[in-house]
Short mmCIF file of C-alpha atoms in Angstrom, two decimals:
data_model
loop_
_atom_site.label_atom_id
_atom_site.label_comp_id
_atom_site.label_asym_id
_atom_site.label_seq_id
_atom_site.Cartn_x
_atom_site.Cartn_y
_atom_site.Cartn_z
CA MET A 27 10.15 -9.54 7.58
CA LEU A 28 11.79 -7.13 5.28
CA ILE A 29 9.48 -4.09 4.13
CA ASN A 30 10.62 -1.43 2.02
CA THR A 31 11.66 2.13 3.73
CA ILE A 32 8.84 3.65 1.40
CA TYR A 33 6.48 2.00 3.11
CA LEU A 34 7.27 2.42 6.55
CA ARG A 35 4.60 4.52 8.19
CA GLN A 36 2.13 2.16 6.79
CA PHE A 37 4.12 -0.54 8.65
CA LEU A 38 4.35 1.34 11.66
CA ALA A 39 0.33 2.53 11.70
CA THR A 40 -0.50 -1.40 11.34
CA ASN A 41 1.80 -2.85 13.86
CA THR A 42 0.38 -0.35 16.38
CA ALA A 43 -2.90 -0.83 15.07
CA CYS A 44 -2.68 -4.53 15.85
CA LEU A 45 -1.43 -4.21 19.55
CA ILE A 46 -5.41 -4.30 20.49
CA LEU A 47 -5.74 -7.87 18.97
CA VAL A 48 -2.51 -9.03 21.45
CA VAL A 49 -5.23 -7.70 24.28
CA CYS A 50 -7.91 -9.83 22.14
CA ALA A 51 -5.33 -12.88 22.00
CA CYS A 52 -4.35 -12.69 25.76
CA TRP A 53 -8.09 -13.12 26.77
CA VAL A 54 -8.46 -15.88 24.17
CA ALA A 55 -5.59 -17.85 25.58
CA TRP A 56 -6.77 -16.46 29.15
CA PRO A 57 -8.85 -19.64 29.80
CA SER A 58 -5.84 -22.08 28.75
CA SER A 59 -3.78 -20.70 31.56
CA VAL A 60 -6.48 -20.63 34.40
CA ASN A 61 -8.35 -23.52 33.51
CA ARG A 62 -6.61 -25.47 36.53
CA LYS A 63 -6.01 -22.29 38.50
CA LEU A 64 -10.05 -22.06 38.94
CA ASN A 65 -11.01 -25.93 38.34
CA LYS A 66 -12.39 -27.56 41.36
CA ALA A 67 -10.79 -30.88 40.71
CA TYR A 68 -6.83 -29.10 41.14
CA ASP A 69 -6.27 -27.55 44.45
CA ASP A 70 -6.56 -23.83 45.06
CA VAL A 71 -2.81 -22.85 45.29
CA ASP A 72 -3.43 -19.43 44.16
CA HIS A 73 -6.12 -18.79 47.40
CA ILE A 74 -8.71 -17.68 44.52
CA GLY A 75 -11.83 -18.75 46.43
CA LEU A 76 -14.06 -19.46 43.23
CA ARG A 77 -14.12 -22.92 42.04
CA LEU A 78 -15.90 -24.55 38.92
CA ASP A 79 -16.90 -27.55 37.42
CA GLU A 80 -16.76 -28.86 34.03
CA SER A 81 -19.95 -27.42 32.63
CA GLN A 82 -19.62 -23.74 34.06
CA ILE A 83 -15.48 -23.68 32.67
CA THR A 84 -16.80 -24.54 29.09
CA TRP A 85 -19.29 -21.29 29.91
CA VAL A 86 -15.91 -19.00 30.62
CA VAL A 87 -14.26 -20.05 27.58
CA SER A 88 -17.45 -19.78 24.90
CA LEU A 89 -18.89 -16.55 26.09
CA LEU A 90 -16.40 -14.30 25.27
CA ASP A 91 -17.59 -16.19 21.54
CA LEU A 92 -20.86 -15.04 22.19
CA GLY A 93 -20.34 -11.63 23.15
CA ASN A 94 -18.05 -11.44 20.07
CA ALA A 95 -20.68 -12.55 17.95
CA VAL A 96 -23.03 -10.09 19.14
CA SER A 97 -20.85 -6.96 19.01
CA PRO A 98 -20.19 -6.79 14.97
CA PHE A 99 -24.00 -6.10 14.64
CA PHE A 100 -23.45 -2.44 15.61
CA SER A 101 -19.58 -1.92 15.12
CA SER A 102 -20.34 -1.25 11.65
CA PHE A 103 -22.47 1.73 12.47
CA ILE A 104 -19.37 3.19 15.09
CA ILE A 105 -17.03 2.36 12.44
CA ASN A 106 -18.76 4.26 9.75
CA ARG A 107 -20.20 6.94 12.65
CA ILE A 108 -16.84 7.48 14.34
CA GLY A 109 -13.91 6.17 12.22
CA ARG A 110 -11.66 3.65 12.13
CA LYS A 111 -9.15 4.80 14.40
CA ASN A 112 -11.28 6.59 17.61
CA THR A 113 -12.96 3.02 17.53
CA LEU A 114 -9.89 1.18 18.22
CA LEU A 115 -9.16 3.63 20.73
CA LEU A 116 -12.70 3.27 22.36
CA VAL A 117 -12.62 -0.74 22.00
CA SER A 118 -9.11 0.14 24.44
CA LEU A 119 -11.07 1.98 27.12
CA PHE A 120 -13.54 -0.93 26.86
CA PHE A 121 -11.04 -3.32 27.95
CA LEU A 122 -9.96 -2.03 31.08
CA PRO A 123 -12.76 -2.12 33.41
CA THR A 124 -13.58 -6.22 32.19
CA TRP A 125 -9.72 -6.77 33.01
CA LEU A 126 -10.83 -5.32 37.14
CA MET A 127 -14.20 -7.73 36.98
CA VAL A 128 -12.43 -10.44 36.43
CA TRP A 129 -9.46 -9.73 38.88
CA ASP A 130 -12.11 -9.53 41.72
CA SER A 131 -12.63 -13.08 41.42
CA SER A 132 -15.77 -13.09 44.40
CA SER A 133 -18.10 -14.27 42.02
CA LEU A 134 -18.86 -16.15 38.90
CA THR A 135 -21.24 -13.60 37.65
CA TYR A 136 -17.99 -10.92 37.21
CA ILE A 137 -16.39 -13.54 35.22
CA TYR A 138 -19.38 -14.59 33.09
CA VAL A 139 -20.33 -10.71 32.36
CA ALA A 140 -16.52 -9.68 32.03
CA ARG A 141 -15.97 -12.41 29.31
CA PHE A 142 -18.95 -11.84 27.43
CA LEU A 143 -18.21 -7.63 27.60
CA ILE A 144 -14.46 -8.83 26.23
CA GLY A 145 -16.27 -10.61 23.30
CA VAL A 146 -18.11 -7.31 22.61
CA SER A 147 -14.78 -5.47 22.46
CA LYS A 148 -12.98 -7.86 20.61
CA GLY A 149 -15.63 -8.01 17.90
CA LEU A 150 -15.28 -4.13 17.12
CA ALA A 151 -11.42 -4.78 17.67
CA PHE A 152 -11.68 -7.52 14.39
CA THR A 153 -13.82 -5.71 12.26
CA ALA A 154 -12.31 -2.22 12.69
CA VAL A 155 -8.83 -3.49 12.51
CA PRO A 156 -8.54 -5.35 9.10
CA VAL A 157 -10.56 -2.67 7.85
CA TYR A 158 -8.35 0.34 8.90
CA ILE A 159 -4.87 -1.75 7.52
CA SER A 160 -7.00 -2.71 4.14
CA GLU A 161 -7.39 0.97 3.62
CA ILE A 162 -3.81 2.44 4.73
CA ALA A 163 -1.69 -0.19 2.59
CA ASP A 164 -0.61 0.17 -0.52
CA HIS A 165 -1.79 -2.50 -2.93
CA LYS A 166 1.65 -3.88 -3.46
CA ILE A 167 1.97 -5.18 0.43
CA ARG A 168 -1.34 -5.31 1.31
CA GLY A 169 -1.10 -9.65 1.62
CA MET A 170 1.60 -9.02 3.86
CA LEU A 171 0.15 -6.11 5.97
CA GLY A 172 -3.09 -8.16 6.27
CA SER A 173 -1.05 -11.05 7.64
CA THR A 174 0.13 -8.35 10.76
CA THR A 175 -3.04 -9.22 12.47
CA HIS A 176 -2.40 -13.13 12.68
CA THR A 177 1.10 -12.46 13.75
CA PHE A 178 0.15 -10.02 16.72
CA MET A 179 -2.80 -12.47 17.65
CA THR A 180 -0.13 -15.40 17.46
CA LEU A 181 2.31 -13.02 19.77
CA GLY A 182 -0.71 -12.29 22.29
CA LEU A 183 -1.24 -15.94 22.92
CA LEU A 184 2.17 -16.71 23.35
CA PHE A 185 2.57 -14.23 25.94
CA SER A 186 -0.46 -15.42 27.52
CA LEU A 187 0.76 -19.23 27.55
CA CYS A 188 4.00 -18.19 28.77
CA VAL A 189 3.64 -16.47 31.63
CA GLY A 190 -0.31 -17.30 32.79
CA PRO A 191 0.71 -20.60 33.67
CA TYR A 192 3.86 -19.81 36.09
CA ILE A 193 2.42 -16.41 37.86
CA SER A 194 -0.47 -16.17 40.25
CA TYR A 195 -4.19 -15.30 38.72
CA GLN A 196 -4.43 -11.94 40.24
CA SER A 197 -0.69 -10.97 38.78
CA LEU A 198 -1.74 -12.43 35.10
CA ASN A 199 -4.90 -9.89 35.46
CA ILE A 200 -2.72 -6.91 36.79
CA ILE A 201 0.24 -7.27 34.01
CA PHE A 202 -2.70 -7.69 31.41
CA SER A 203 -4.07 -4.46 32.32
CA VAL A 204 -1.09 -2.46 31.04
CA ILE A 205 -1.32 -3.71 27.32
CA PRO A 206 -4.31 -1.52 26.79
CA LEU A 207 -3.06 1.53 27.99
CA LEU A 208 0.56 1.13 26.06
CA PHE A 209 -1.87 0.66 22.86
CA LEU A 210 -4.04 4.12 23.36
CA ALA A 211 -0.72 5.92 24.13
CA LEU A 212 0.72 4.67 20.85
CA PHE A 213 -2.14 4.47 18.70
CA VAL A 214 -3.61 8.25 19.15
CA LEU A 215 -0.83 9.61 17.50
CA MET A 216 -1.62 7.35 14.28
CA PRO A 217 -3.52 9.24 11.28
CA GLU A 218 -7.57 7.93 10.30
CA THR A 219 -7.55 6.17 7.45
CA PRO A 220 -7.97 8.32 3.71
CA TYR A 221 -10.77 6.28 2.89
CA TYR A 222 -12.87 7.21 5.86
CA TYR A 223 -12.52 10.92 5.26
CA ILE A 224 -13.41 10.74 1.82
CA MET A 225 -16.80 8.73 2.87
CA LYS A 226 -17.22 11.94 4.89
CA GLU A 227 -16.56 14.00 1.89
CA ASP A 228 -13.64 16.08 3.99
CA TYR A 229 -11.11 15.71 1.22
CA GLU A 230 -8.70 17.92 3.05
CA ALA A 231 -8.23 15.72 5.51
CA ALA A 232 -8.19 12.75 3.33
CA GLU A 233 -5.36 14.61 1.23
CA LYS A 234 -3.42 15.22 4.44
CA SER A 235 -3.86 11.49 5.43
CA LEU A 236 -3.10 10.08 2.16
CA LYS A 237 0.26 12.35 2.15
CA TRP A 238 1.18 11.18 5.41
CA PHE A 239 0.34 7.21 4.79
CA LYS A 240 1.84 7.48 1.01
CA PRO A 241 5.15 9.91 0.98
CA TYR A 242 5.93 8.38 -2.02
CA GLU A 243 2.95 9.69 -4.08
CA LYS A 244 4.11 11.95 -6.73
CA ASN A 245 0.45 13.54 -7.33
CA VAL A 246 -0.93 13.16 -3.99
CA LYS A 247 -3.97 15.52 -5.71
CA GLU A 248 -4.49 13.36 -8.83
CA SER A 249 -4.54 9.88 -6.51
CA LEU A 250 -7.04 11.44 -4.12
CA ALA A 251 -9.21 12.73 -7.14
CA LYS A 252 -9.20 9.36 -8.42
CA LEU A 253 -10.21 7.70 -5.15
CA VAL A 254 -13.08 10.53 -4.66
CA GLU A 255 -13.94 9.39 -8.36
CA SER A 256 -14.12 5.55 -7.47
CA HIS A 257 -16.26 6.20 -4.03
CA LYS A 258 -18.99 8.11 -6.01
CA ASP A 259 -19.00 5.78 -8.83
CA MET A 260 -18.94 2.39 -6.77
CA ASP A 261 -19.89 3.51 -3.15
CA THR A 262 -23.48 3.82 -2.19
CA GLY A 263 -26.21 2.11 -0.55
CA ALA A 264 -24.23 0.47 2.07
CA SER A 265 -26.19 -1.25 4.72
CA TYR A 266 -26.56 -4.94 5.95
CA TRP A 267 -29.74 -5.26 3.72
CA ALA A 268 -27.67 -4.41 0.72
CA LEU A 269 -25.16 -7.07 1.40
CA PHE A 270 -27.70 -9.47 1.76
CA SER A 271 -30.54 -8.76 -1.22
CA GLN A 272 -27.88 -7.53 -3.74
CA SER A 273 -27.38 -10.05 -6.23
CA ASN A 274 -23.37 -8.57 -6.45
CA THR A 275 -22.73 -8.94 -3.04
CA ARG A 276 -24.23 -11.97 -2.17
CA ARG A 277 -21.60 -14.03 -3.34
CA PRO A 278 -18.55 -12.09 -1.90
CA LEU A 279 -20.33 -12.09 1.34
CA MET A 280 -20.67 -15.95 0.86
CA ILE A 281 -16.93 -16.62 0.65
CA VAL A 282 -15.76 -14.13 3.31
CA THR A 283 -18.17 -16.00 5.96
CA GLY A 284 -17.86 -19.18 4.22
CA VAL A 285 -13.96 -19.25 5.01
CA SER A 286 -14.11 -17.20 8.60
CA PHE A 287 -16.62 -20.13 9.79
CA PHE A 288 -14.92 -23.27 8.82
CA GLN A 289 -11.59 -21.46 10.10
CA ARG A 290 -13.03 -21.47 13.30
CA LEU A 291 -15.03 -24.88 13.29
CA SER A 292 -12.12 -26.73 11.93
CA GLY A 293 -10.71 -26.82 15.65
CA ILE A 294 -8.03 -24.02 16.14
CA THR A 295 -10.50 -22.76 19.54
CA ALA A 296 -10.38 -26.20 21.06
CA LEU A 297 -6.53 -26.48 21.06
CA VAL A 298 -5.57 -22.73 22.03
CA ALA A 299 -8.22 -23.42 25.10
CA TYR A 300 -8.66 -27.37 26.21
CA SER A 301 -4.96 -28.72 24.74
CA SER A 302 -3.68 -28.35 28.42
CA VAL A 303 -6.46 -30.82 29.61
CA THR A 304 -6.54 -33.04 26.02
CA LEU A 305 -2.72 -33.65 25.96
CA PRO A 306 -1.49 -37.08 27.55
CA GLN A 307 0.94 -36.02 30.67
CA LEU A 308 4.08 -37.13 29.94
CA SER A 309 5.70 -39.18 32.40
CA PHE A 310 9.29 -39.49 31.32
CA THR A 311 9.61 -35.79 31.87
CA SER A 312 8.84 -33.08 34.06
CA TRP A 313 9.68 -29.92 32.12
CA PHE A 314 7.93 -30.47 29.30
CA GLY A 315 3.90 -31.01 29.31
CA PRO A 316 0.39 -30.04 27.50
CA ASN A 317 1.42 -26.44 28.90
CA GLU A 318 4.58 -26.14 26.81
CA CYS A 319 3.11 -27.73 24.27
CA VAL A 320 0.72 -25.16 23.61
CA ILE A 321 3.25 -22.86 24.16
CA ALA A 322 5.39 -24.64 21.57
CA PHE A 323 2.14 -24.31 19.15
CA THR A 324 1.52 -20.59 19.26
CA LEU A 325 5.79 -20.33 18.95
CA SER A 326 5.31 -22.16 15.73
CA MET A 327 2.22 -19.94 14.45
CA THR A 328 4.10 -17.27 15.08
CA ILE A 329 7.83 -17.69 13.37
CA THR A 330 5.83 -19.16 10.62
CA ASN A 331 3.66 -16.23 10.26
CA PHE A 332 6.52 -13.76 10.60
CA LEU A 333 8.61 -15.90 7.91
CA PHE A 334 6.22 -16.33 4.99
CA ALA A 335 4.17 -13.76 5.10
CA PRO A 336 5.44 -12.09 2.60
CA PHE A 337 4.12 -15.04 0.21
CA MET A 338 0.91 -13.51 0.57
CA ASP A 339 1.89 -11.26 -2.12
CA THR A 340 3.69 -13.47 -4.19
CA LEU A 341 2.27 -17.23 -4.53
CA GLY A 342 -1.17 -15.34 -3.10
CA ARG A 343 -4.50 -15.61 -0.95
CA LYS A 344 -5.78 -18.48 -2.44
CA ILE A 345 -3.04 -21.24 -3.16
CA LEU A 346 -1.84 -20.48 0.66
CA LEU A 347 -5.39 -20.86 1.85
CA CYS A 348 -5.60 -24.49 0.32
CA THR A 349 -2.57 -25.66 0.97
CA SER A 350 -2.65 -24.66 4.50
CA VAL A 351 -5.94 -26.37 4.83
CA PHE A 352 -5.01 -29.61 3.22
CA CYS A 353 -2.33 -29.88 5.78
CA GLY A 354 -4.80 -29.51 8.30
CA ILE A 355 -6.77 -32.76 6.98
CA ILE A 356 -3.70 -34.86 7.08
CA ILE A 357 -2.38 -33.68 10.85
CA MET A 358 -6.45 -33.69 11.99
CA THR A 359 -7.02 -37.49 10.41
CA LEU A 360 -3.20 -38.68 12.03
CA THR A 361 -4.42 -36.68 15.54
CA SER A 362 -7.66 -38.72 15.71
CA ALA A 363 -6.35 -41.67 14.75
CA TYR A 364 -3.94 -41.65 17.50
CA TYR A 365 -6.54 -41.10 19.76
CA TYR A 366 -8.28 -43.95 18.62
CA VAL A 367 -5.72 -46.36 19.18
CA TYR A 368 -4.28 -45.24 22.21
CA PRO A 369 -7.42 -43.32 24.19
CA VAL A 370 -5.26 -43.13 27.27
CA PRO A 371 -1.63 -42.31 28.03
CA THR A 372 0.83 -45.30 27.18
CA ASN A 373 3.22 -44.08 29.56
CA SER A 374 6.01 -43.91 27.04
CA TYR A 375 7.48 -41.44 24.16
CA LYS A 376 4.04 -42.70 22.37
CA ASP A 377 2.67 -40.21 23.70
CA LEU A 378 4.74 -37.53 22.12
CA ILE A 379 2.81 -38.25 19.25
CA PRO A 380 -0.18 -35.86 19.82
CA TYR A 381 2.56 -33.39 21.05
CA VAL A 382 4.29 -33.40 17.46
CA LEU A 383 1.21 -33.14 15.46
CA VAL A 384 -0.14 -30.22 17.67
CA VAL A 385 3.16 -28.34 16.33
CA ALA A 386 2.97 -28.99 13.32
CA TYR A 387 -0.76 -27.87 12.84
CA GLY A 388 0.44 -24.33 13.94
CA ILE A 389 3.44 -24.34 11.38
CA THR A 390 0.88 -24.91 8.75
CA TYR A 391 -2.05 -22.63 10.15
CA LEU A 392 -0.68 -19.61 7.97
CA GLY A 393 -3.30 -19.87 5.10
CA MET A 394 -6.23 -20.31 7.39
CA GLY A 395 -4.66 -17.55 9.97
CA ASN A 396 -4.32 -14.59 7.40
CA VAL A 397 -6.47 -15.27 4.80
CA PRO A 398 -9.79 -15.14 5.69
CA PRO A 399 -9.90 -11.80 7.91
CA LEU A 400 -8.03 -10.02 4.68
CA LEU A 401 -10.80 -11.25 2.21
CA PRO A 402 -13.37 -8.56 3.45
CA SER A 403 -11.76 -5.65 2.79
CA GLU A 404 -10.37 -6.55 -0.42
CA TYR A 405 -13.84 -7.89 -1.94
CA PHE A 406 -15.97 -4.64 -0.71
CA THR A 407 -15.94 -1.03 -1.15
CA THR A 408 -14.97 1.51 1.40
CA SER A 409 -18.70 1.77 3.23
CA GLN A 410 -19.29 -1.71 2.57
CA ARG A 411 -16.24 -3.17 4.11
CA SER A 412 -17.25 -3.02 7.85
CA TYR A 413 -20.49 -4.00 7.37
CA ALA A 414 -18.70 -7.18 5.54
CA SER A 415 -15.90 -7.02 8.37
CA ALA A 416 -18.74 -7.46 10.54
CA VAL A 417 -20.58 -10.11 9.35
CA THR A 418 -17.48 -11.96 9.04
CA SER A 419 -16.55 -11.70 13.00
CA VAL A 420 -19.79 -13.09 13.64
CA ALA A 421 -19.06 -15.79 11.55
CA LEU A 422 -15.72 -16.10 13.60
CA ALA A 423 -17.38 -16.18 16.80
CA THR A 424 -19.82 -18.74 16.08
CA GLY A 425 -16.95 -21.25 14.67
CA SER A 426 -15.20 -20.68 17.87
CA PHE A 427 -18.67 -20.58 20.40
CA ILE A 428 -19.70 -24.37 18.99
CA THR A 429 -16.14 -25.43 18.98
CA SER A 430 -15.47 -24.03 22.65
CA LYS A 431 -18.78 -24.60 24.27
CA PHE A 432 -19.20 -28.73 22.45
CA TYR A 433 -15.65 -29.70 22.73
CA LEU A 434 -15.26 -31.09 26.02
CA ILE A 435 -19.38 -32.59 25.95
CA VAL A 436 -18.02 -34.85 22.83
CA GLN A 437 -14.61 -35.67 24.23
CA LYS A 438 -16.02 -36.70 27.38
CA ASP A 439 -19.25 -38.75 25.75
CA CYS A 440 -17.76 -39.64 22.14
CA GLY A 441 -13.70 -39.59 22.75
CA SER A 442 -11.03 -37.58 21.53
CA TYR A 443 -10.85 -39.25 18.80
CA PHE A 444 -14.33 -38.80 17.51
CA ALA A 445 -13.95 -34.81 17.98
CA PHE A 446 -10.86 -34.77 15.66
CA VAL A 447 -12.58 -36.92 12.75
CA ILE A 448 -15.30 -34.18 13.17
CA PHE A 449 -12.23 -31.66 12.50
CA ALA A 450 -10.87 -33.59 9.99
CA LEU A 451 -14.32 -33.64 8.00
CA VAL A 452 -14.43 -29.93 8.56
CA HIS A 453 -11.46 -29.37 7.27
CA VAL A 454 -12.45 -31.26 4.27
CA VAL A 455 -15.61 -29.11 3.32
CA TYR A 456 -13.44 -26.16 4.50
CA LEU A 457 -10.99 -27.49 1.23
CA LEU A 458 -14.05 -27.93 -1.06
CA PHE A 459 -15.14 -24.71 -0.56
CA ALA A 460 -11.82 -22.50 -0.95
CA SER A 461 -10.75 -24.37 -4.35
CA THR A 462 -14.22 -23.83 -5.51
CA PHE A 463 -15.27 -20.25 -4.24
CA VAL A 464 -12.41 -18.02 -3.38
CA ARG A 465 -10.98 -15.62 -5.92
CA GLU A 466 -6.86 -14.54 -6.08
CA THR A 467 -6.78 -11.21 -5.43
CA LYS A 468 -2.64 -10.80 -4.60
CA GLY A 469 -1.05 -7.65 -6.41
CA LYS A 470 -4.01 -6.19 -7.48
CA THR A 471 -5.89 -2.66 -6.81
CA PHE A 472 -9.65 -2.45 -5.29
CA GLU A 473 -10.28 -1.54 -8.55
CA GLU A 474 -8.46 -4.54 -10.58
CA ILE A 475 -10.17 -6.79 -7.89
CA GLN A 476 -13.48 -5.61 -8.35
CA ALA A 477 -13.35 -5.21 -12.25
CA LYS A 478 -12.23 -9.28 -11.84
CA PHE A 479 -14.63 -10.15 -9.14
CA TYR A 480 -17.45 -9.37 -10.99
CA LYS A 481 -16.57 -9.82 -14.90
CA LYS A 482 -19.24 -12.77 -14.95
CA GLU A 483 -21.91 -10.81 -13.77
CA ASN A 484 -21.53 -8.05 -15.21
CA VAL A 485 -23.32 -8.46 -18.52
CA ALA A 486 -23.71 -4.78 -19.94
CA GLY A 487 -19.85 -4.17 -19.08
CA GLU A 488 -20.62 -1.40 -16.40
CA LEU A 489 -20.40 -2.09 -12.93
CA ASN A 490 -23.23 -1.60 -10.24
CA ASN A 491 -22.91 0.98 -7.99
CA THR A 492 -22.81 -1.31 -5.17
CA GLN A 493 -20.20 -3.47 -6.44
CA LEU A 494 -16.23 -3.18 -5.03
#
């Protein structure tokens, strides 16, 4: 991914901040790596001593999403209170004891509690990282830098899926505990965002931060004055109540919540967590199977995102999202048709069909993966962003919880084909929603987005002080 050298510091800070998302992704993919190691239907080759049934495994998977759904309700307070940077540093410290709880597999309760607590940490990270990136990024590259969150998530998934199935349960958990320490050592060197300092009326610190992130600014004091003026004019009265009660914020809140909820309800969580037990075993090869397909799926997402992320700032958010969802409709429909015709493995090359479709879904996931996390930071003001991002995290977690908790139940009672019929229908609703409501924001400053977004609602010709 090529980037102009004048934006190098923004690029460096963005990539460092996103390291915490690698930890989150490792936890998301952790069940896929250890399902067979913990499942009582398989031998305890790692001598873990704990064997789980199907119901317990679904709780191990879904408790992370439950914790994720809880944390955003207080994460916005933490982000605005101690800052975006300090919140992420706090998250890195919070990750460490949870790994130790999972490493000690003597009790299922430890694993349950650890999964819930890591979900809380994930919610904090997913609320703070997009806000941090949007507040340090120049409007010309904000889309590309925003897509970095998805790239690092896929890198974390890829690392977990490549390493997890092939090493012992204990070794996997020890390796993963190192990543939060690496993040802590690097991110402590990065500055806080200028927007946070402006919100706290520490204008001297805001100027230093602005100079660090944007050394190409010819007149930093003038740029800072514009940001301060914009904040005073538009950025008052932020709260959860204001988001839901103000007519100017209800619509953008509905949009960011909808695109996030449908993203996770469309099946991505189930593909990552359960592909190892959904895909047919290939009878004609011993070196490629469900685990390797999940790796190929994640690798396809990573490569596609790395190569085509700049299109976020050229083609735009809306067209990429709608194209991605449309491709998802086709792929989920074909996958459902396959499992309807072949409910059991055919022990032939036909069993490769769902493998190809899963990888194809990873290639076309660019829009669905990148756009939802980016919109809250573009649609809302400085102090509102943390609240909107928190609500978005709840929507993401709720969609993930529903799919991770009920996918195996639907698959067992109704068949795999029916689960993918549901996913295809969700994609149809997703496309209708995105094409109707999502507003384009490529290449625009926050002020320009505001003027466009609320143009129709602004009868008096002046923006309400709670608008973006």
